[in-house]
Short mmCIF file of C-alpha atoms and ligand atoms in Angstrom, two decimals:
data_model
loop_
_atom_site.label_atom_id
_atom_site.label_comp_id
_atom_site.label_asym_id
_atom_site.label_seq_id
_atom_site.Cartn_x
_atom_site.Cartn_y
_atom_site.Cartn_z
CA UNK V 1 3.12 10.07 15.03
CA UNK V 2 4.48 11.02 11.63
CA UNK V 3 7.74 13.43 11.29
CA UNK V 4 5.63 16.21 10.39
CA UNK V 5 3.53 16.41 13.76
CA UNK V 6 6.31 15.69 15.51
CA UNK V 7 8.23 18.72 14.32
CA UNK V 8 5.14 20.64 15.18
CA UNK V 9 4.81 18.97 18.95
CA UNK V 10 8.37 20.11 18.68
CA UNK V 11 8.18 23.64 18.24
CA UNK V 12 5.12 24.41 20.03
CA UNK V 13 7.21 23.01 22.54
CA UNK V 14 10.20 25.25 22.14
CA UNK V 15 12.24 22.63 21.48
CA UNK V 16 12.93 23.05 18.12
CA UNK V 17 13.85 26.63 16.23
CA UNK V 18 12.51 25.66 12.43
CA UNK V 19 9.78 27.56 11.03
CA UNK V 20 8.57 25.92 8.07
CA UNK V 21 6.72 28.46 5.52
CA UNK V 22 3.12 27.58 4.36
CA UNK V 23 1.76 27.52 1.37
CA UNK V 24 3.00 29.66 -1.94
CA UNK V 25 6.04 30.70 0.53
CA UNK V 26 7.17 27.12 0.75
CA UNK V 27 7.32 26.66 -2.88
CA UNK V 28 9.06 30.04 -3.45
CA UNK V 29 11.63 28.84 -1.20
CA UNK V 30 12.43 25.24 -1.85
CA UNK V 31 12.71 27.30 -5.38
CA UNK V 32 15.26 29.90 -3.71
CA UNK V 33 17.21 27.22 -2.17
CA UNK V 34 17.31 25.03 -5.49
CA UNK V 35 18.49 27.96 -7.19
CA UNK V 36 21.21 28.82 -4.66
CA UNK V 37 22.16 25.65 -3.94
CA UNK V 38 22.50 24.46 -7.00
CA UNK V 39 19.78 21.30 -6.16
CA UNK V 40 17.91 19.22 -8.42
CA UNK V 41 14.83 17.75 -7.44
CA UNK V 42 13.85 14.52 -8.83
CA UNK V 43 10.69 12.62 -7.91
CA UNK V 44 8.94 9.61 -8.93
CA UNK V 45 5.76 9.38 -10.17
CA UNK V 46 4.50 7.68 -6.42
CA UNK V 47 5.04 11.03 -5.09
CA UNK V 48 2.34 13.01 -3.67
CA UNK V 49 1.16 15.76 -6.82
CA UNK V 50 2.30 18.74 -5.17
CA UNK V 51 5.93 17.17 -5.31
CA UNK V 52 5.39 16.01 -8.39
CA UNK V 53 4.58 19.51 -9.82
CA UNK V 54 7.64 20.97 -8.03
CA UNK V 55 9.88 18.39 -9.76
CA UNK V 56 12.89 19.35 -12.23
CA UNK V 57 12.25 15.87 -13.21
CA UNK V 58 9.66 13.32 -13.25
CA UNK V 59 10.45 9.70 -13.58
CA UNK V 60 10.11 6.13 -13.44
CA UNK V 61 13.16 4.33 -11.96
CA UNK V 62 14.89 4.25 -15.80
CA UNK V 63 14.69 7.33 -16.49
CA UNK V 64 15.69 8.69 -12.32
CA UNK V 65 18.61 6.24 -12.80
CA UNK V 66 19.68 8.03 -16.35
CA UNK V 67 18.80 11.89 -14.90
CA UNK V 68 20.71 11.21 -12.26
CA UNK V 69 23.68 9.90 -14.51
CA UNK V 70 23.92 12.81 -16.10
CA UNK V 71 22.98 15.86 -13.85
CA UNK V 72 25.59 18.53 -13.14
CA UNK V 73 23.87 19.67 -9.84
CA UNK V 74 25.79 20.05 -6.58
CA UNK V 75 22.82 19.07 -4.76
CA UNK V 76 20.75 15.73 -5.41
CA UNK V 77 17.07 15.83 -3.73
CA UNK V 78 16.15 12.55 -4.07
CA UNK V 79 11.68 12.28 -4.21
CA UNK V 80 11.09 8.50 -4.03
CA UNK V 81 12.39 5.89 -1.88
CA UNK V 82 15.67 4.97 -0.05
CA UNK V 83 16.85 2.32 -2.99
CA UNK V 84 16.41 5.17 -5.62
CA UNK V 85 18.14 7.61 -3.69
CA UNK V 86 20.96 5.25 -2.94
CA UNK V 87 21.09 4.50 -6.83
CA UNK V 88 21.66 8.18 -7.46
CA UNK V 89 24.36 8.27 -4.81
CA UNK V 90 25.86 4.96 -6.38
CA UNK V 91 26.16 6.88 -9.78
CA UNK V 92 27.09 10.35 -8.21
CA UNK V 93 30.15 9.23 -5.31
CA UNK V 94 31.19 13.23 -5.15
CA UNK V 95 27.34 14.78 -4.75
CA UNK V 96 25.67 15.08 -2.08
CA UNK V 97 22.54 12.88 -1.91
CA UNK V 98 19.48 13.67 -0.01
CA UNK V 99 16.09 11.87 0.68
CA UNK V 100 13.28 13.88 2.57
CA UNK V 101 12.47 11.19 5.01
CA UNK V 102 15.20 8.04 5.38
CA UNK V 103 12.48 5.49 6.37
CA UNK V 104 11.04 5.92 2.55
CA UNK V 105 11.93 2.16 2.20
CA UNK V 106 10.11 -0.68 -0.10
CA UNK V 107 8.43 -3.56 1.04
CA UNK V 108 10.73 -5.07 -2.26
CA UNK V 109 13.97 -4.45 -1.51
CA UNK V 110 13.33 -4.97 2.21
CA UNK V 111 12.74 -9.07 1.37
CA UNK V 112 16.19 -9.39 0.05
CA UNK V 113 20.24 -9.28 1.48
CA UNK V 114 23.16 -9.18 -0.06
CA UNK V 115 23.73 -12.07 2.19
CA UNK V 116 20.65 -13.76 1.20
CA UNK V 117 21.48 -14.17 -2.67
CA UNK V 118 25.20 -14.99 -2.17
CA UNK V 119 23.80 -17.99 -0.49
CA UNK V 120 21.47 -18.67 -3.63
CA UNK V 121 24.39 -17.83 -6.12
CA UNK V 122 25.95 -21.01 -4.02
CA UNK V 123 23.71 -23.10 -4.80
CA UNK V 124 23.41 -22.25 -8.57
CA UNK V 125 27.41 -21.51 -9.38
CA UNK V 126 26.64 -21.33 -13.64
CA UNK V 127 23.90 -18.46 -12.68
CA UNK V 128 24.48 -15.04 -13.22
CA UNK V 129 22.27 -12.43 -10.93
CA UNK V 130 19.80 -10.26 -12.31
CA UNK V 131 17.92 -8.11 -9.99
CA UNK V 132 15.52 -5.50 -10.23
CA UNK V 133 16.71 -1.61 -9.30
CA UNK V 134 13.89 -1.95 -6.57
CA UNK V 135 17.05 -3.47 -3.81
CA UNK V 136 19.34 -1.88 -2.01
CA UNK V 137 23.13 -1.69 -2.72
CA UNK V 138 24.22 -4.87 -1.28
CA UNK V 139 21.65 -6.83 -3.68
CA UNK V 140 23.38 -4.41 -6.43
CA UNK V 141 26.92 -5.41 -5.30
CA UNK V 142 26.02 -9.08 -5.69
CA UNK V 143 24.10 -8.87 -9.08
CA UNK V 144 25.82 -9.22 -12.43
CA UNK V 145 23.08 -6.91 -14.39
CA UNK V 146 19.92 -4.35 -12.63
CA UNK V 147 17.04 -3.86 -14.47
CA UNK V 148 14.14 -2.01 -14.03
CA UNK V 149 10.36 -2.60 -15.19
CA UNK V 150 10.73 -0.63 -18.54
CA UNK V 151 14.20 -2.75 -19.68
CA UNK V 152 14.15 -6.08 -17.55
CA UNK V 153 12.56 -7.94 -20.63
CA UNK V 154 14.83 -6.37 -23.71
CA UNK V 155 17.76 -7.27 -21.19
CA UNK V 156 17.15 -11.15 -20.09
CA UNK V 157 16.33 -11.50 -24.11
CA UNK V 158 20.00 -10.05 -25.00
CA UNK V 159 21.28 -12.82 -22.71
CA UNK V 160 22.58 -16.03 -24.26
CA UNK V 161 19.26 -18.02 -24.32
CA UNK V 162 20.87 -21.28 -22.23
CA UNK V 163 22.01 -18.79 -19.69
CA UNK V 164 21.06 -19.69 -16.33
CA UNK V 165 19.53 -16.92 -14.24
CA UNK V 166 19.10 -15.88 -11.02
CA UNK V 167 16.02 -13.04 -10.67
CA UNK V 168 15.91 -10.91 -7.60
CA UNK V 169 13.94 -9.65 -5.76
CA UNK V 170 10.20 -9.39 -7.26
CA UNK V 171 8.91 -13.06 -7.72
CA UNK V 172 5.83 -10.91 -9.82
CA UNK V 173 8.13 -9.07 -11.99
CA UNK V 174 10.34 -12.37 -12.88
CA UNK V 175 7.52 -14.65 -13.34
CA UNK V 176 6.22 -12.03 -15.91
CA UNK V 177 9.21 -12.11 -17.46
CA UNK V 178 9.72 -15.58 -17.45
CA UNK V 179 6.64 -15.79 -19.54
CA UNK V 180 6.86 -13.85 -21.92
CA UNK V 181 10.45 -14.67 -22.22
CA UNK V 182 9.88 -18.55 -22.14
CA UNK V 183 12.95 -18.27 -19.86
CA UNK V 184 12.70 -20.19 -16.58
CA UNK V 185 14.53 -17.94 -14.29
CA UNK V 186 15.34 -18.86 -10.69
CA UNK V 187 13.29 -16.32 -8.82
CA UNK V 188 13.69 -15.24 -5.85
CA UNK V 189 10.59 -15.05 -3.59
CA UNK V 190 9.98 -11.24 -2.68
CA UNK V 191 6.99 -8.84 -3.98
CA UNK V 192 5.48 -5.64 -3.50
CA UNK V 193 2.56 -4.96 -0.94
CA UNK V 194 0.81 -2.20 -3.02
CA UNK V 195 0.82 -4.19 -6.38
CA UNK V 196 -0.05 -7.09 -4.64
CA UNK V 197 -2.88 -5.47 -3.14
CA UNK V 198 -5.11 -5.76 -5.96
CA UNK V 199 -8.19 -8.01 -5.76
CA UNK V 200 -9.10 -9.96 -9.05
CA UNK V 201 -12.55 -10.54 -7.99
CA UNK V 202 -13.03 -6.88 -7.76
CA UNK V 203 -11.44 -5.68 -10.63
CA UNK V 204 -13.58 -8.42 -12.55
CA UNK V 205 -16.99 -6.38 -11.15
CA UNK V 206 -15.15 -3.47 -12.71
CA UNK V 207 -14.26 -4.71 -15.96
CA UNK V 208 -17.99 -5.53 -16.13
CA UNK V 209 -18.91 -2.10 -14.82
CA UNK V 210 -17.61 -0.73 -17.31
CA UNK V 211 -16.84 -2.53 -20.14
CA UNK V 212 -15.36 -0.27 -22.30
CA UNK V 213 -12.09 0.03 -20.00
CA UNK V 214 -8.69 -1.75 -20.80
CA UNK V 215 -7.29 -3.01 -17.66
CA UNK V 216 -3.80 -1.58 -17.72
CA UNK V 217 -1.19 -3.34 -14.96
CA UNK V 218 1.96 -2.88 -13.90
CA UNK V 219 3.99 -6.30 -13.98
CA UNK V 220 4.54 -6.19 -9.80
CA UNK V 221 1.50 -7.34 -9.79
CA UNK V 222 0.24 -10.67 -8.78
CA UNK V 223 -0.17 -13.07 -12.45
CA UNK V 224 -4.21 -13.40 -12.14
CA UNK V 225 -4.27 -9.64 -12.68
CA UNK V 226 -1.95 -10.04 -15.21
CA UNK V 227 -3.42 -12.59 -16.91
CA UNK V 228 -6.70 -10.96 -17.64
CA UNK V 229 -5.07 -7.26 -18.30
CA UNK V 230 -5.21 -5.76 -21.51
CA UNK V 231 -1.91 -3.98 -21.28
CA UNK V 232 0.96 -4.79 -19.04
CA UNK V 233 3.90 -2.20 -19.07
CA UNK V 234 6.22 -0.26 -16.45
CA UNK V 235 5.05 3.32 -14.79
CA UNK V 236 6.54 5.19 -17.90
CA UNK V 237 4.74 2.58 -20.51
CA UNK V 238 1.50 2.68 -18.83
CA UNK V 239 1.58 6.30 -18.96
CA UNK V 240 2.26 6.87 -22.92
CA UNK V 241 -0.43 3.68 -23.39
CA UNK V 242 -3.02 5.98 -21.57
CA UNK V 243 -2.12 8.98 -23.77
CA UNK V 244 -1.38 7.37 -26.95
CA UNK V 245 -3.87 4.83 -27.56
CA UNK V 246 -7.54 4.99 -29.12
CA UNK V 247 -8.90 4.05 -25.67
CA UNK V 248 -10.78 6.36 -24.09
CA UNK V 249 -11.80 4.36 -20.48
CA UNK V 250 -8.35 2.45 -18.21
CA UNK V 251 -8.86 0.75 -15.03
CA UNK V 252 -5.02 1.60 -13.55
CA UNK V 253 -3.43 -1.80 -11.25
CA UNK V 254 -0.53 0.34 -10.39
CA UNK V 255 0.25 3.06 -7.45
CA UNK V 256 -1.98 5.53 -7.54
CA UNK V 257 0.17 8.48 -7.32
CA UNK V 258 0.72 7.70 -11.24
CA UNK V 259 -3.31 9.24 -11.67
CA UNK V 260 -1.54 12.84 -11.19
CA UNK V 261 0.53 12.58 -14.22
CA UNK V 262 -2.13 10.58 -16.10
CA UNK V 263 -4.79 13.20 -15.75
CA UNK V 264 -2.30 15.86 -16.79
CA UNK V 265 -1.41 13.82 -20.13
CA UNK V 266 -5.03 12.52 -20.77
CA UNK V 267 -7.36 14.79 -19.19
CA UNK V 268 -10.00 13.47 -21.18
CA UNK V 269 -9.67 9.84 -20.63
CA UNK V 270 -11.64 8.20 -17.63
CA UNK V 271 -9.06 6.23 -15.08
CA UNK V 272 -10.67 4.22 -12.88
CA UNK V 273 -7.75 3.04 -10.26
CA UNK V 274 -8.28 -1.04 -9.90
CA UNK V 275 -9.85 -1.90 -6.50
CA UNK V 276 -7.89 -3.77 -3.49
CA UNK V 277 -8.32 -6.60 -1.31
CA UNK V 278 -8.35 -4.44 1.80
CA UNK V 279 -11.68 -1.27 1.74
CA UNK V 280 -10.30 0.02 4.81
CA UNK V 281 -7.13 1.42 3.78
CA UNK V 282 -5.61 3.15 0.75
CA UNK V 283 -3.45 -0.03 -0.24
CA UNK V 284 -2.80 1.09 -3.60
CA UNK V 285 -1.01 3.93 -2.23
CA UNK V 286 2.46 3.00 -1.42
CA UNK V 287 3.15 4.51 2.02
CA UNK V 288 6.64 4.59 1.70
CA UNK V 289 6.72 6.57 -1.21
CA UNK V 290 4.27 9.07 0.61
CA UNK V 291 6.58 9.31 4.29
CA UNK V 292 8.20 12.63 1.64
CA UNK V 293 6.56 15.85 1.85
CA UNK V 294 6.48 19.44 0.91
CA UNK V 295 7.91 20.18 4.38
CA UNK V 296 10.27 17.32 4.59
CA UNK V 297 11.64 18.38 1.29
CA UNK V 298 12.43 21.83 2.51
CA UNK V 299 13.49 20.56 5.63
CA UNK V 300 16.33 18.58 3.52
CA UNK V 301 16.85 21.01 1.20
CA UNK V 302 17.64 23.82 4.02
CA UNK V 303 19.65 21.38 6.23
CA UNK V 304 20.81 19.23 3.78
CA UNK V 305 19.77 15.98 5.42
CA UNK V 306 19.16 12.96 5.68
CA UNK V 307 22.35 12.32 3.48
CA UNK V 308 22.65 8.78 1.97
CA UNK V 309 26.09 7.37 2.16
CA UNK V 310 27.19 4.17 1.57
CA UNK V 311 31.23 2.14 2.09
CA UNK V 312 33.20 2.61 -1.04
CA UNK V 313 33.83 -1.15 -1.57
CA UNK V 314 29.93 -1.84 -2.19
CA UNK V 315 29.23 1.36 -3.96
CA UNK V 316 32.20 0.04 -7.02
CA UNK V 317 30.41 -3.30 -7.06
CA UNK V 318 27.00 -2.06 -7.17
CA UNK V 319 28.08 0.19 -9.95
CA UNK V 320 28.82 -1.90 -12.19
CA UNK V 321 25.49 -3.92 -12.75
CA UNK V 322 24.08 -0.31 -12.83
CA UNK V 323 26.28 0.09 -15.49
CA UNK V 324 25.85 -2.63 -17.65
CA UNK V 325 21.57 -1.92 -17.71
CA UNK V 326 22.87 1.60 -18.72
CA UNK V 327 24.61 0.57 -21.33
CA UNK V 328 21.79 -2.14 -22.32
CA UNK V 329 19.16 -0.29 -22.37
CA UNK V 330 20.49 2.60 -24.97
CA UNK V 331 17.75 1.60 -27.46
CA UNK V 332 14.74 2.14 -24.65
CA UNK V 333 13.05 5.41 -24.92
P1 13P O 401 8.99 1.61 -12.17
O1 13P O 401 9.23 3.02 -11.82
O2 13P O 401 10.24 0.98 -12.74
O3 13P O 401 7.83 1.36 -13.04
O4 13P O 401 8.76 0.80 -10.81
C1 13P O 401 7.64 0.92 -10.06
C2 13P O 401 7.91 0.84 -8.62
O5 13P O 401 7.34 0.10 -7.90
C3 13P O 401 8.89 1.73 -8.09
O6 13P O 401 9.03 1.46 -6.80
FE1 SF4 O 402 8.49 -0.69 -3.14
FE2 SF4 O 402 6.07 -1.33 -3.99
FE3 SF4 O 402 6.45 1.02 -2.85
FE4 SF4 O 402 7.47 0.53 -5.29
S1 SF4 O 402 5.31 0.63 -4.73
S2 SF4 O 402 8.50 1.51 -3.59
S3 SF4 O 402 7.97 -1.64 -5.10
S4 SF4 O 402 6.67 -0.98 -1.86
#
């Protein structure tokens, strides 16, 4: 049973004294209380349309990371998963920090522990630890630099090129990387479920379905898909290479919650989202991401809950590798 039914099992019950408006009177007041409270609502592009329209901003994890920098809101409503949310907190110790549901975790950053890559750092003591912003903050606390999808390459190419690496947690993302890098990065094994999802042979049928479509992918997935995709680029790229470019036809390897904002930007353009492994369930949807809703996010908004918190000792150390991809990726859009 999700949270939602069983805050309506709830108060049919009696149990519980929330009444959650419907429809235009939930937006007006998740609007009232944003107002009031002086909240900002950011959400990632995996978020279900309606929160994505409701948004003060829209992002990829760069450009949450950066909004969330900078904001001057009391009130952080956090749209996306637990290891964004915590980032926000990470970079905002004095606001409060909310997530609409707290199990909005990622298959990702589950796969790796602070614990896990000390051991590995062991092992390789001339390494220095770069791991993707998809971890939580004990992976931060134990990495030297975070990167995300849209700066991981510009960053391991500003490093010293006999630098030894360590690359956490997406195996998908660093073998990418190490290719186009010609780096050989020690990677550490993890990977997404939804971007590993995909199914080559099916996506081939497509391509010859229609064979005016570029095969756009986002670098989580698995390197077969990669290998035959036109264009390979993070949620943000994908989404200007959609809009900007000649191409009229995309077959999308990504989440599909990114459709929402394509359509908006391209509403002429046919996206075709890439076919999975699995017919019986919506794997390209990342069910984490999707645990938020409209009512969840008033629920948090009214209550103020589920706050992320985190112990002061890790939240210093994970700041700093935040830092430092702040500060190296100035020059990305
Ligand atoms: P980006 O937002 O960096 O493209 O990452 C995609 C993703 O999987 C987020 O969880
Ligand atoms: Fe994690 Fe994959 Fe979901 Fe992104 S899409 S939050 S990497 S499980």
């Amino acid at each position: 049973m999700n949270l939602d039914n069983a805050i309506s099992n709830l108060q049919a019950k009696g149990y519980l004294d929330i009444e959650i408006p419907k429809g235009t009177g939930l937006i007006e007041e998740i609007n009232r209380m944003r107002k009031e409270k002086n909240a900002i609502i950011l959400a990632h592009y995996y978020q279900t349309g309606d929160i994505q329209d409701i948004a003060d901003f829209l992002g990829d994890s760069l450009q949450l990371a950066r909004e969330a920098e900078k904001t001057d809101a009391d009130l952080i409503v956090f749209c996306g998963v637990h290891f964004m949310a915590e980032t926000a907190k990470i970079l905002n110790p004095a606001k409060k920090v909310v997530l609409p549901d707290l199990l909005a975790g990622c298959s990702l950053a589950d796969s790796c522990s602070g614990e896990g890559l000390r051991e590995l750092r062991k092992q390789h003591p001339n390494a220095i630890v770069v791991s993707y912003i998809n971890c939580d903050s004990s992976v931060k606390a134990e990495s030297d630099i975070i990167v995300t999808s849209s700066n991981a390459r510009h960053i391991i190419d500003s490093l010293p090129e006999d630098q030894e690496i360590i690359f956490a947690p997406d195996r998908n993302l660093g073998r990418y990387i190490n290719q186009v890098t010609g780096r050989n990065m020690i990677l550490w094994d993890g990977a997404c479920i939804v971007h590993e999802a995909f199914s080559l042979e099916k996506i081939a049928q497509q391509m010859l379905d229609n064979p005016e479509a570029r095969l756009i992918a986002h670098p989580e997935a698995q390197k077969p898909v990669l290998q035959v995709a036109h264009y390979v680029g993070s949620t943000a790229n994908m989404l200007n290479y959609v809009a900007d470019s000649e191409y009229q036809e995309f077959i999308v390897a990504t989440e599909e919650g990114i459709l929402h904002e394509m359509r908006k930007r391209a509403p002429h353009k046919k996206l075709i989202p890439a076919l999975t492994i699995d017919d019986t369930c919506n794997c390209s949807e990342c069910h984490f991401m999707k645990l938020n809703t409209m009512q969840k996010l008033y629920l948090c908004m009214k209550y103020e809950l589920p706050e992320i918190t985190m112990d002061e000792e890790i939240r210093l150390k994970a700041l700093r590798p935040i830092n430092r991809m702040l500060e190296l990726s100035k020059a990305i859009k």
